[in-house]
Amino acid sequence: MVKVDESIERARTLLRLRRPADAERELRGVLAVEPQQDMAHCLLAFALVHQGKAAEAMVAAREAVRLVPDHWYPHYVSGQVFLHLGLADPAITAANESLAQSTEHTSTWELLARAHLLKGQWREAADAARSGLAVDPQVPDLVSLLSIAHTKLGEAEPARAAAAHAIQLDPESATAHLAAGRAALAFGDPKAAADSFREVLRLDPGYSPARDLLVSALKQRNPLQRMLSKLRRRYLGGWRLVFLLPVAPPFIAVFILIALLHWAAWVSESVTVLRLTLAKATRLLFEGAEARVAMACCALLPAGIAVLALGIALGQEPVGTAGVAIMALITPVQEATHISSPRGRVVLRVWTGLLVAAIVAALIAGSTGGALLSVYAGLGTIWIAAGARRFFRDHHGAQV
C-alpha cells in the first residue's frame, strides 16, 4: 500500500511538472497492482487528456465515477476532462454532480465558472465565481474569472476592480493578469492591455491565447484601426440581410456602405500587421502566414490603383474597373485568413480563387460588367464569410 501511495504522489508531482506521459506510466503501474484504485483513475484521466488522448481520458474518468459515485472528486475530474476538450454542457453537468456531493470546494466552483464562460453564459459564470468566493474569498483565479465575466457583460468598473483585486491576491497569477488585460482591451486601454498580456506570457510562456490577445492589443493601439474595428463590429451586416434586397432595393446603399467600411477596416488591419511585423520589438509575435497575408493585401492596394490609373490613361473602362476589383480582393483574402473553422477557410479560399479568375476573365474579354460584378462580389464577401461562420462553426473550446 505504501508503494501505491508513493506512486500516486509521484504521479501528482509529474502532472504538476507537465510531464503527463511519465505520470501515465506511473499510474498504469499502480492500476496493474490495484485496478480499483479510484484516485489512480482520476489522475490517469488528467494525464491522458493532456496528451490528447480524449477517448481514453473519458473512459478513465467514467471508471473513477463508477468506483466512487458518492464522492465529489471523480465528478470534478470528469468535468475537467470535458472542459479541456471544449465540451461545455457535459462539463457543467459534471460540475453540478460534484457540487451535489459537496459545495465546499472552490475548485469545483471554478470549474463551473469556466464551463459557463466557455458556453458564453456570462451571468451564470459570474454567479458560479461568486458562490466559490463565498466559500473562500481569497482565491485569485475565482476573482479573475469574475472579472472576465463582468468584462463579457460590458460591466467596466466591476471588471477592473475584480482584476485589480486578483492581482493583489496573487501578483504571479497568469489568470489575474489575463483578466486585467481583457478588461483593459474591452474598455478602451490597449496599452495597459498589452502590458498585461506580456506579463501573462512572462508567467506562462506556453499560453498561446495570451499571444493572440497581445497581438490584438498592439493592433488596437493604432487609433484608426481601433475606430474602424469598432465600427465593423457595430455594423456586422448579418448574412440574412441579403434577403431584404428583393423587397427593399434602396437597402443596396446601406450594403455598399457596410461593405466599404469592412474593406477599409481590413486595409487598416493589413497595414498595422505589416508595420508590427517589420518592427524589431514585435516581429516575433506574428506567424509567417499572417505576415505574408498582410504583405499581400498591402500589395493589392497599390496594384489595384496602378491598374485603375492605367485604365483611365488608356480610356479602357474594363481595365480601370478591374483595378477596383483587385483592390476589393483585400476583403476576401483577409476573411479567409481570419475565419476559425478549417472548412470555412477552404470555402473562402475557393471563393477568392474564383474572384481572381473572374477578374482575369473580365480583362481578357474586355467586359466592364464582369469586372464590376467582381468588385461587388469581392466587397460582398463579408456576407459569404458570415454564412460560413454560421454553418461551419469551430467546435474547439476557447481557453479562458
GROMACS .gro file of C-alpha atoms in nm:
model
  400
    1MET     CA    1   0.000   0.000   0.000
    2VAL     CA    2   0.285   0.235   0.082
    3LYS     CA    3   0.431   0.177  -0.264
    4VAL     CA    4   0.096   0.260  -0.425
    5ASP     CA    5   0.065   0.580  -0.224
    6GLU     CA    6   0.418   0.681  -0.318
    7SER     CA    7   0.350   0.613  -0.687
    8ILE     CA    8   0.033   0.822  -0.679
    9GLU     CA    9   0.220   1.107  -0.515
   10ARG     CA   10   0.494   1.084  -0.780
   11ALA     CA   11   0.225   1.096  -1.049
   12ARG     CA   12   0.081   1.413  -0.892
   13THR     CA   13   0.425   1.571  -0.898
   14LEU     CA   14   0.481   1.471  -1.260
   15LEU     CA   15   0.147   1.625  -1.359
   16ARG     CA   16   0.243   1.949  -1.183
   17LEU     CA   17   0.570   1.943  -1.377
   18ARG     CA   18   0.372   1.899  -1.702
   19ARG     CA   19   0.507   1.552  -1.770
   20PRO     CA   20   0.180   1.366  -1.838
   21ALA     CA   21   0.339   1.075  -2.027
   22ASP     CA   22   0.563   0.994  -1.727
   23ALA     CA   23   0.263   1.031  -1.496
   24GLU     CA   24   0.064   0.791  -1.714
   25ARG     CA   25   0.336   0.526  -1.688
   26GLU     CA   26   0.344   0.563  -1.309
   27LEU     CA   27  -0.034   0.532  -1.283
   28ARG     CA   28  -0.053   0.236  -1.520
   29GLY     CA   29   0.183   0.059  -1.280
   30VAL     CA   30  -0.046   0.137  -0.987
   31LEU     CA   31  -0.356   0.010  -1.169
   32ALA     CA   32  -0.175  -0.310  -1.267
   33VAL     CA   33  -0.150  -0.380  -0.892
   34GLU     CA   34  -0.479  -0.225  -0.778
   35PRO     CA   35  -0.729  -0.194  -1.067
   36GLN     CA   36  -0.991  -0.045  -0.833
   37GLN     CA   37  -0.773   0.246  -0.716
   38ASP     CA   38  -1.010   0.539  -0.781
   39MET     CA   39  -0.750   0.815  -0.732
   40ALA     CA   40  -0.523   0.648  -0.986
   41HIS     CA   41  -0.809   0.653  -1.240
   42CYS     CA   42  -0.870   1.023  -1.164
   43LEU     CA   43  -0.508   1.121  -1.215
   44LEU     CA   44  -0.482   0.896  -1.520
   45ALA     CA   45  -0.772   1.089  -1.678
   46PHE     CA   46  -0.573   1.411  -1.632
   47ALA     CA   47  -0.254   1.253  -1.771
   48LEU     CA   48  -0.436   1.121  -2.077
   49VAL     CA   49  -0.632   1.434  -2.166
   50HIS     CA   50  -0.313   1.643  -2.151
   51GLN     CA   51  -0.163   1.410  -2.411
   52GLY     CA   52  -0.461   1.449  -2.643
   53LYS     CA   53  -0.597   1.101  -2.568
   54ALA     CA   54  -0.956   1.217  -2.533
   55ALA     CA   55  -1.139   0.884  -2.557
   56GLU     CA   56  -0.909   0.712  -2.307
   57ALA     CA   57  -0.933   1.007  -2.068
   58MET     CA   58  -1.313   0.990  -2.067
   59VAL     CA   59  -1.300   0.614  -2.001
   60ALA     CA   60  -1.068   0.671  -1.703
   61ALA     CA   61  -1.291   0.949  -1.565
   62ARG     CA   62  -1.605   0.737  -1.602
   63GLU     CA   63  -1.435   0.447  -1.423
   64ALA     CA   64  -1.342   0.674  -1.131
   65VAL     CA   65  -1.704   0.793  -1.107
   66ARG     CA   66  -1.824   0.432  -1.118
   67LEU     CA   67  -1.593   0.332  -0.836
   68VAL     CA   68  -1.688   0.617  -0.600
   69PRO     CA   69  -2.009   0.780  -0.729
   70ASP     CA   70  -2.081   0.949  -0.396
   71HIS     CA   71  -1.752   1.141  -0.380
   72TRP     CA   72  -1.715   1.490  -0.526
   73TYR     CA   73  -1.367   1.448  -0.675
   74PRO     CA   74  -1.431   1.195  -0.957
   75HIS     CA   75  -1.718   1.410  -1.086
   76TYR     CA   76  -1.487   1.711  -1.070
   77VAL     CA   77  -1.219   1.523  -1.268
   78SER     CA   78  -1.478   1.422  -1.527
   79GLY     CA   79  -1.581   1.786  -1.563
   80GLN     CA   80  -1.220   1.896  -1.607
   81VAL     CA   81  -1.172   1.641  -1.884
   82PHE     CA   82  -1.481   1.767  -2.065
   83LEU     CA   83  -1.372   2.128  -2.017
   84HIS     CA   84  -1.028   2.054  -2.160
   85LEU     CA   85  -1.198   1.902  -2.464
   86GLY     CA   86  -1.416   2.210  -2.512
   87LEU     CA   87  -1.740   2.032  -2.419
   88ALA     CA   88  -1.923   2.288  -2.208
   89ASP     CA   89  -2.255   2.110  -2.143
   90PRO     CA   90  -2.110   1.783  -2.006
   91ALA     CA   91  -1.859   1.987  -1.803
   92ILE     CA   92  -2.145   2.185  -1.644
   93THR     CA   93  -2.335   1.862  -1.571
   94ALA     CA   94  -2.028   1.703  -1.409
   95ALA     CA   95  -1.960   2.016  -1.203
   96ASN     CA   96  -2.317   2.021  -1.076
   97GLU     CA   97  -2.292   1.650  -0.986
   98SER     CA   98  -1.975   1.726  -0.792
   99LEU     CA   99  -2.146   2.014  -0.613
  100ALA     CA  100  -2.435   1.783  -0.525
  101GLN     CA  101  -2.183   1.583  -0.320
  102SER     CA  102  -2.004   1.884  -0.169
  103THR     CA  103  -2.023   2.262  -0.213
  104GLU     CA  104  -1.715   2.333  -0.001
  105HIS     CA  105  -1.450   2.301  -0.271
  106THR     CA  106  -1.366   2.620  -0.459
  107SER     CA  107  -1.206   2.419  -0.742
  108THR     CA  108  -1.548   2.284  -0.840
  109TRP     CA  109  -1.700   2.633  -0.845
  110GLU     CA  110  -1.406   2.742  -1.062
  111LEU     CA  111  -1.475   2.452  -1.299
  112LEU     CA  112  -1.841   2.555  -1.323
  113ALA     CA  113  -1.750   2.919  -1.387
  114ARG     CA  114  -1.505   2.824  -1.662
  115ALA     CA  115  -1.759   2.593  -1.826
  116HIS     CA  116  -2.022   2.869  -1.830
  117LEU     CA  117  -1.766   3.109  -1.981
  118LEU     CA  118  -1.686   2.851  -2.247
  119LYS     CA  119  -2.055   2.833  -2.334
  120GLY     CA  120  -2.092   3.212  -2.338
  121GLN     CA  121  -2.316   3.220  -2.031
  122TRP     CA  122  -2.159   3.524  -1.870
  123ARG     CA  123  -2.414   3.583  -1.592
  124GLU     CA  124  -2.408   3.217  -1.484
  125ALA     CA  125  -2.027   3.228  -1.483
  126ALA     CA  126  -2.031   3.532  -1.257
  127ASP     CA  127  -2.278   3.362  -1.022
  128ALA     CA  128  -2.061   3.048  -1.002
  129ALA     CA  129  -1.750   3.256  -0.928
  130ARG     CA  130  -1.933   3.444  -0.652
  131SER     CA  131  -2.052   3.116  -0.499
  132GLY     CA  132  -1.694   2.993  -0.487
  133LEU     CA  133  -1.576   3.319  -0.333
  134ALA     CA  134  -1.842   3.280  -0.064
  135VAL     CA  135  -1.654   2.964   0.037
  136ASP     CA  136  -1.310   3.130   0.020
  137PRO     CA  137  -1.285   3.498  -0.082
  138GLN     CA  138  -0.907   3.475  -0.125
  139VAL     CA  139  -0.894   3.254  -0.437
  140PRO     CA  140  -0.734   3.469  -0.710
  141ASP     CA  141  -0.848   3.254  -1.004
  142LEU     CA  142  -1.212   3.282  -0.898
  143VAL     CA  143  -1.178   3.661  -0.868
  144SER     CA  144  -1.014   3.662  -1.213
  145LEU     CA  145  -1.299   3.462  -1.364
  146LEU     CA  146  -1.548   3.701  -1.204
  147SER     CA  147  -1.361   3.988  -1.373
  148ILE     CA  148  -1.374   3.814  -1.712
  149ALA     CA  149  -1.749   3.753  -1.672
  150HIS     CA  150  -1.802   4.123  -1.589
  151THR     CA  151  -1.595   4.214  -1.896
  152LYS     CA  152  -1.809   3.996  -2.121
  153LEU     CA  153  -2.121   4.154  -1.969
  154GLY     CA  154  -1.986   4.502  -2.051
  155GLU     CA  155  -1.955   4.599  -1.683
  156ALA     CA  156  -1.635   4.802  -1.685
  157GLU     CA  157  -1.587   4.910  -1.325
  158PRO     CA  158  -1.663   4.571  -1.161
  159ALA     CA  159  -1.436   4.404  -1.420
  160ARG     CA  160  -1.144   4.637  -1.348
  161ALA     CA  161  -1.193   4.618  -0.972
  162ALA     CA  162  -1.205   4.237  -0.969
  163ALA     CA  163  -0.895   4.211  -1.188
  164ALA     CA  164  -0.702   4.451  -0.964
  165HIS     CA  165  -0.811   4.251  -0.658
  166ALA     CA  166  -0.698   3.925  -0.821
  167ILE     CA  167  -0.353   4.070  -0.892
  168GLN     CA  168  -0.336   4.198  -0.534
  169LEU     CA  169  -0.414   3.847  -0.405
  170ASP     CA  170  -0.151   3.685  -0.629
  171PRO     CA  171   0.080   3.908  -0.836
  172GLU     CA  172   0.224   3.593  -1.001
  173SER     CA  173  -0.114   3.464  -1.126
  174ALA     CA  174  -0.125   3.448  -1.506
  175THR     CA  175  -0.507   3.427  -1.493
  176ALA     CA  176  -0.524   3.750  -1.291
  177HIS     CA  177  -0.313   3.941  -1.543
  178LEU     CA  178  -0.516   3.786  -1.826
  179ALA     CA  179  -0.834   3.918  -1.666
  180ALA     CA  180  -0.679   4.263  -1.629
  181GLY     CA  181  -0.571   4.260  -1.993
  182ARG     CA  182  -0.913   4.150  -2.116
  183ALA     CA  183  -1.081   4.428  -1.919
  184ALA     CA  184  -0.836   4.692  -2.043
  185LEU     CA  185  -0.873   4.577  -2.404
  186ALA     CA  186  -1.252   4.566  -2.388
  187PHE     CA  187  -1.286   4.908  -2.227
  188GLY     CA  188  -1.051   5.116  -2.440
  189ASP     CA  189  -0.699   5.091  -2.292
  190PRO     CA  190  -0.496   4.882  -2.540
  191LYS     CA  191  -0.162   4.999  -2.395
  192ALA     CA  192  -0.245   4.865  -2.047
  193ALA     CA  193  -0.387   4.551  -2.210
  194ALA     CA  194  -0.063   4.488  -2.399
  195ASP     CA  195   0.136   4.525  -2.075
  196SER     CA  196  -0.093   4.274  -1.901
  197PHE     CA  197  -0.070   4.018  -2.181
  198ARG     CA  198   0.311   4.049  -2.184
  199GLU     CA  199   0.304   3.969  -1.812
  200VAL     CA  200   0.087   3.663  -1.882
  201LEU     CA  201   0.343   3.539  -2.135
  202ARG     CA  202   0.625   3.602  -1.887
  203LEU     CA  203   0.449   3.392  -1.625
  204ASP     CA  204   0.325   3.126  -1.868
  205PRO     CA  205   0.521   3.138  -2.198
  206GLY     CA  206   0.323   2.846  -2.342
  207TYR     CA  207  -0.017   3.014  -2.310
  208SER     CA  208  -0.097   3.084  -2.677
  209PRO     CA  209  -0.427   3.278  -2.627
  210ALA     CA  210  -0.226   3.550  -2.449
  211ARG     CA  211  -0.012   3.586  -2.761
  212ASP     CA  212  -0.323   3.636  -2.977
  213LEU     CA  213  -0.465   3.887  -2.730
  214LEU     CA  214  -0.134   4.073  -2.720
  215VAL     CA  215  -0.142   4.099  -3.100
  216SER     CA  216  -0.500   4.234  -3.079
  217ALA     CA  217  -0.394   4.490  -2.818
  218LEU     CA  218  -0.099   4.606  -3.028
  219LYS     CA  219  -0.327   4.646  -3.331
  220GLN     CA  220  -0.578   4.844  -3.125
  221ARG     CA  221  -0.308   5.094  -3.025
  222ASN     CA  222  -0.346   5.234  -3.376
  223PRO     CA  223  -0.632   5.492  -3.336
  224LEU     CA  224  -0.754   5.443  -3.695
  225GLN     CA  225  -0.752   5.065  -3.655
  226ARG     CA  226  -0.936   5.098  -3.324
  227MET     CA  227  -1.206   5.319  -3.474
  228LEU     CA  228  -1.258   5.104  -3.784
  229SER     CA  229  -1.266   4.781  -3.585
  230LYS     CA  230  -1.526   4.926  -3.351
  231LEU     CA  231  -1.740   5.037  -3.645
  232ARG     CA  232  -1.700   4.699  -3.815
  233ARG     CA  233  -1.816   4.516  -3.501
  234ARG     CA  234  -2.112   4.753  -3.472
  235TYR     CA  235  -2.221   4.706  -3.834
  236LEU     CA  236  -2.168   4.334  -3.885
  237GLY     CA  237  -2.402   4.300  -4.183
  238GLY     CA  238  -2.551   3.961  -4.099
  239TRP     CA  239  -2.592   3.730  -4.396
  240ARG     CA  240  -2.973   3.727  -4.365
  241LEU     CA  241  -2.978   4.095  -4.469
  242VAL     CA  242  -2.923   3.975  -4.827
  243PHE     CA  243  -3.286   3.862  -4.836
  244LEU     CA  244  -3.401   4.223  -4.784
  245LEU     CA  245  -3.275   4.331  -5.126
  246PRO     CA  246  -3.565   4.194  -5.335
  247VAL     CA  247  -3.825   4.367  -5.115
  248ALA     CA  248  -3.629   4.684  -5.038
  249PRO     CA  249  -3.389   4.775  -5.323
  250PRO     CA  250  -3.285   5.105  -5.158
  251PHE     CA  251  -3.104   4.892  -4.900
  252ILE     CA  252  -2.829   4.847  -5.158
  253ALA     CA  253  -2.680   5.183  -5.049
  254VAL     CA  254  -2.663   5.053  -4.691
  255PHE     CA  255  -2.499   4.732  -4.815
  256ILE     CA  256  -2.238   4.927  -5.008
  257LEU     CA  257  -2.160   5.144  -4.705
  258ILE     CA  258  -2.122   4.839  -4.478
  259ALA     CA  259  -1.904   4.661  -4.734
  260LEU     CA  260  -1.679   4.966  -4.781
  261LEU     CA  261  -1.650   5.005  -4.404
  262HIS     CA  262  -1.533   4.645  -4.371
  263TRP     CA  263  -1.293   4.688  -4.663
  264ALA     CA  264  -1.136   4.996  -4.503
  265ALA     CA  265  -1.101   4.808  -4.173
  266TRP     CA  266  -0.924   4.520  -4.349
  267VAL     CA  267  -0.689   4.764  -4.523
  268SER     CA  268  -0.607   4.918  -4.187
  269GLU     CA  269  -0.559   4.569  -4.041
  270SER     CA  270  -0.313   4.481  -4.319
  271VAL     CA  271  -0.110   4.799  -4.277
  272THR     CA  272  -0.100   4.763  -3.898
  273VAL     CA  273   0.010   4.398  -3.909
  274LEU     CA  274   0.278   4.473  -4.168
  275ARG     CA  275   0.411   4.761  -3.957
  276LEU     CA  276   0.423   4.542  -3.644
  277THR     CA  277   0.583   4.258  -3.841
  278LEU     CA  278   0.863   4.486  -3.958
  279ALA     CA  279   0.922   4.634  -3.611
  280LYS     CA  280   1.206   4.462  -3.424
  281ALA     CA  281   1.025   4.455  -3.090
  282THR     CA  282   0.710   4.282  -3.219
  283ARG     CA  283   0.808   4.080  -3.527
  284LEU     CA  284   0.831   3.751  -3.335
  285LEU     CA  285   0.463   3.776  -3.236
  286PHE     CA  286   0.345   3.725  -3.591
  287GLU     CA  287   0.335   3.392  -3.770
  288GLY     CA  288   0.473   3.370  -4.120
  289ALA     CA  289   0.129   3.322  -4.276
  290GLU     CA  290  -0.016   3.628  -4.104
  291ALA     CA  291   0.275   3.844  -4.216
  292ARG     CA  292   0.253   3.713  -4.573
  293VAL     CA  293  -0.121   3.784  -4.591
  294ALA     CA  294  -0.065   4.139  -4.463
  295MET     CA  295   0.209   4.192  -4.720
  296ALA     CA  296  -0.010   4.052  -5.000
  297CYS     CA  297  -0.301   4.278  -4.906
  298CYS     CA  298  -0.073   4.581  -4.885
  299ALA     CA  299   0.049   4.490  -5.235
  300LEU     CA  300  -0.305   4.450  -5.371
  301LEU     CA  301  -0.387   4.813  -5.289
  302PRO     CA  302  -0.114   4.983  -5.500
  303ALA     CA  303  -0.152   4.715  -5.770
  304GLY     CA  304  -0.521   4.794  -5.798
  305ILE     CA  305  -0.453   5.166  -5.804
  306ALA     CA  306  -0.193   5.117  -6.079
  307VAL     CA  307  -0.435   4.914  -6.294
  308LEU     CA  308  -0.709   5.171  -6.233
  309ALA     CA  309  -0.474   5.454  -6.338
  310LEU     CA  310  -0.374   5.256  -6.647
  311GLY     CA  311  -0.737   5.207  -6.742
  312ILE     CA  312  -0.806   5.579  -6.706
  313ALA     CA  313  -0.495   5.669  -6.907
  314LEU     CA  314  -0.586   5.429  -7.188
  315GLY     CA  315  -0.955   5.514  -7.175
  316GLN     CA  316  -1.029   5.145  -7.116
  317GLU     CA  317  -1.320   5.118  -6.874
  318PRO     CA  318  -1.287   4.738  -6.824
  319VAL     CA  319  -0.921   4.779  -6.721
  320GLY     CA  320  -1.000   5.058  -6.475
  321THR     CA  321  -1.287   4.861  -6.324
  322ALA     CA  322  -1.062   4.554  -6.293
  323GLY     CA  323  -0.822   4.772  -6.093
  324VAL     CA  324  -1.101   4.843  -5.844
  325ALA     CA  325  -1.180   4.470  -5.835
  326ILE     CA  326  -0.816   4.395  -5.749
  327MET     CA  327  -0.834   4.634  -5.454
  328ALA     CA  328  -1.162   4.471  -5.346
  329LEU     CA  329  -0.979   4.136  -5.319
  330ILE     CA  330  -0.839   4.255  -4.984
  331THR     CA  331  -1.171   4.167  -4.819
  332PRO     CA  332  -1.190   3.801  -4.930
  333VAL     CA  333  -0.819   3.742  -4.863
  334GLN     CA  334  -0.849   3.873  -4.506
  335GLU     CA  335  -1.181   3.699  -4.439
  336ALA     CA  336  -1.030   3.368  -4.550
  337THR     CA  337  -0.738   3.424  -4.314
  338HIS     CA  338  -0.940   3.522  -4.008
  339ILE     CA  339  -1.216   3.261  -4.012
  340SER     CA  340  -1.150   2.999  -3.741
  341SER     CA  341  -1.323   2.699  -3.900
  342PRO     CA  342  -1.094   2.495  -4.133
  343ARG     CA  343  -1.388   2.409  -4.362
  344GLY     CA  344  -1.499   2.771  -4.369
  345ARG     CA  345  -1.144   2.869  -4.458
  346VAL     CA  346  -1.145   2.630  -4.755
  347VAL     CA  347  -1.477   2.773  -4.877
  348LEU     CA  348  -1.348   3.130  -4.862
  349ARG     CA  349  -1.019   3.041  -5.030
  350VAL     CA  350  -1.206   2.876  -5.317
  351TRP     CA  351  -1.431   3.184  -5.336
  352THR     CA  352  -1.123   3.410  -5.352
  353GLY     CA  353  -0.975   3.195  -5.629
  354LEU     CA  354  -1.297   3.224  -5.828
  355LEU     CA  355  -1.290   3.602  -5.789
  356VAL     CA  356  -0.933   3.617  -5.921
  357ALA     CA  357  -1.038   3.403  -6.219
  358ALA     CA  358  -1.339   3.629  -6.281
  359ILE     CA  359  -1.120   3.941  -6.283
  360VAL     CA  360  -0.877   3.782  -6.529
  361ALA     CA  361  -1.165   3.668  -6.750
  362ALA     CA  362  -1.317   4.017  -6.747
  363LEU     CA  363  -0.983   4.168  -6.852
  364ILE     CA  364  -0.938   3.919  -7.134
  365ALA     CA  365  -1.295   3.965  -7.258
  366GLY     CA  366  -1.285   4.342  -7.208
  367SER     CA  367  -1.607   4.316  -7.007
  368THR     CA  368  -1.683   4.614  -6.783
  369GLY     CA  369  -1.990   4.435  -6.647
  370GLY     CA  370  -1.786   4.129  -6.549
  371ALA     CA  371  -1.525   4.343  -6.375
  372LEU     CA  372  -1.795   4.541  -6.193
  373LEU     CA  373  -1.960   4.220  -6.073
  374SER     CA  374  -1.618   4.113  -5.940
  375VAL     CA  375  -1.599   4.437  -5.744
  376TYR     CA  376  -1.940   4.377  -5.585
  377ALA     CA  377  -1.863   4.011  -5.519
  378GLY     CA  378  -1.528   4.094  -5.358
  379LEU     CA  379  -1.670   4.359  -5.127
  380GLY     CA  380  -1.971   4.140  -5.056
  381THR     CA  381  -1.752   3.857  -4.926
  382ILE     CA  382  -1.837   3.974  -4.574
  383TRP     CA  383  -2.180   3.810  -4.618
  384ILE     CA  384  -2.026   3.492  -4.761
  385ALA     CA  385  -1.795   3.486  -4.458
  386ALA     CA  386  -2.084   3.547  -4.218
  387GLY     CA  387  -2.267   3.249  -4.364
  388ALA     CA  388  -1.952   3.034  -4.348
  389ARG     CA  389  -1.901   3.122  -3.982
  390ARG     CA  390  -2.257   3.020  -3.908
  391PHE     CA  391  -2.260   2.691  -4.097
  392PHE     CA  392  -1.901   2.585  -4.025
  393ARG     CA  393  -1.869   2.660  -3.657
  394ASP     CA  394  -1.536   2.580  -3.491
  395HIS     CA  395  -1.628   2.341  -3.211
  396HIS     CA  396  -1.299   2.360  -3.027
  397GLY     CA  397  -1.335   2.530  -2.693
  398ALA     CA  398  -1.162   2.859  -2.641
  399GLN     CA  399  -0.943   2.888  -2.337
  400VAL     CA  400  -1.041   3.134  -2.069
   0.00000   0.00000   0.00000
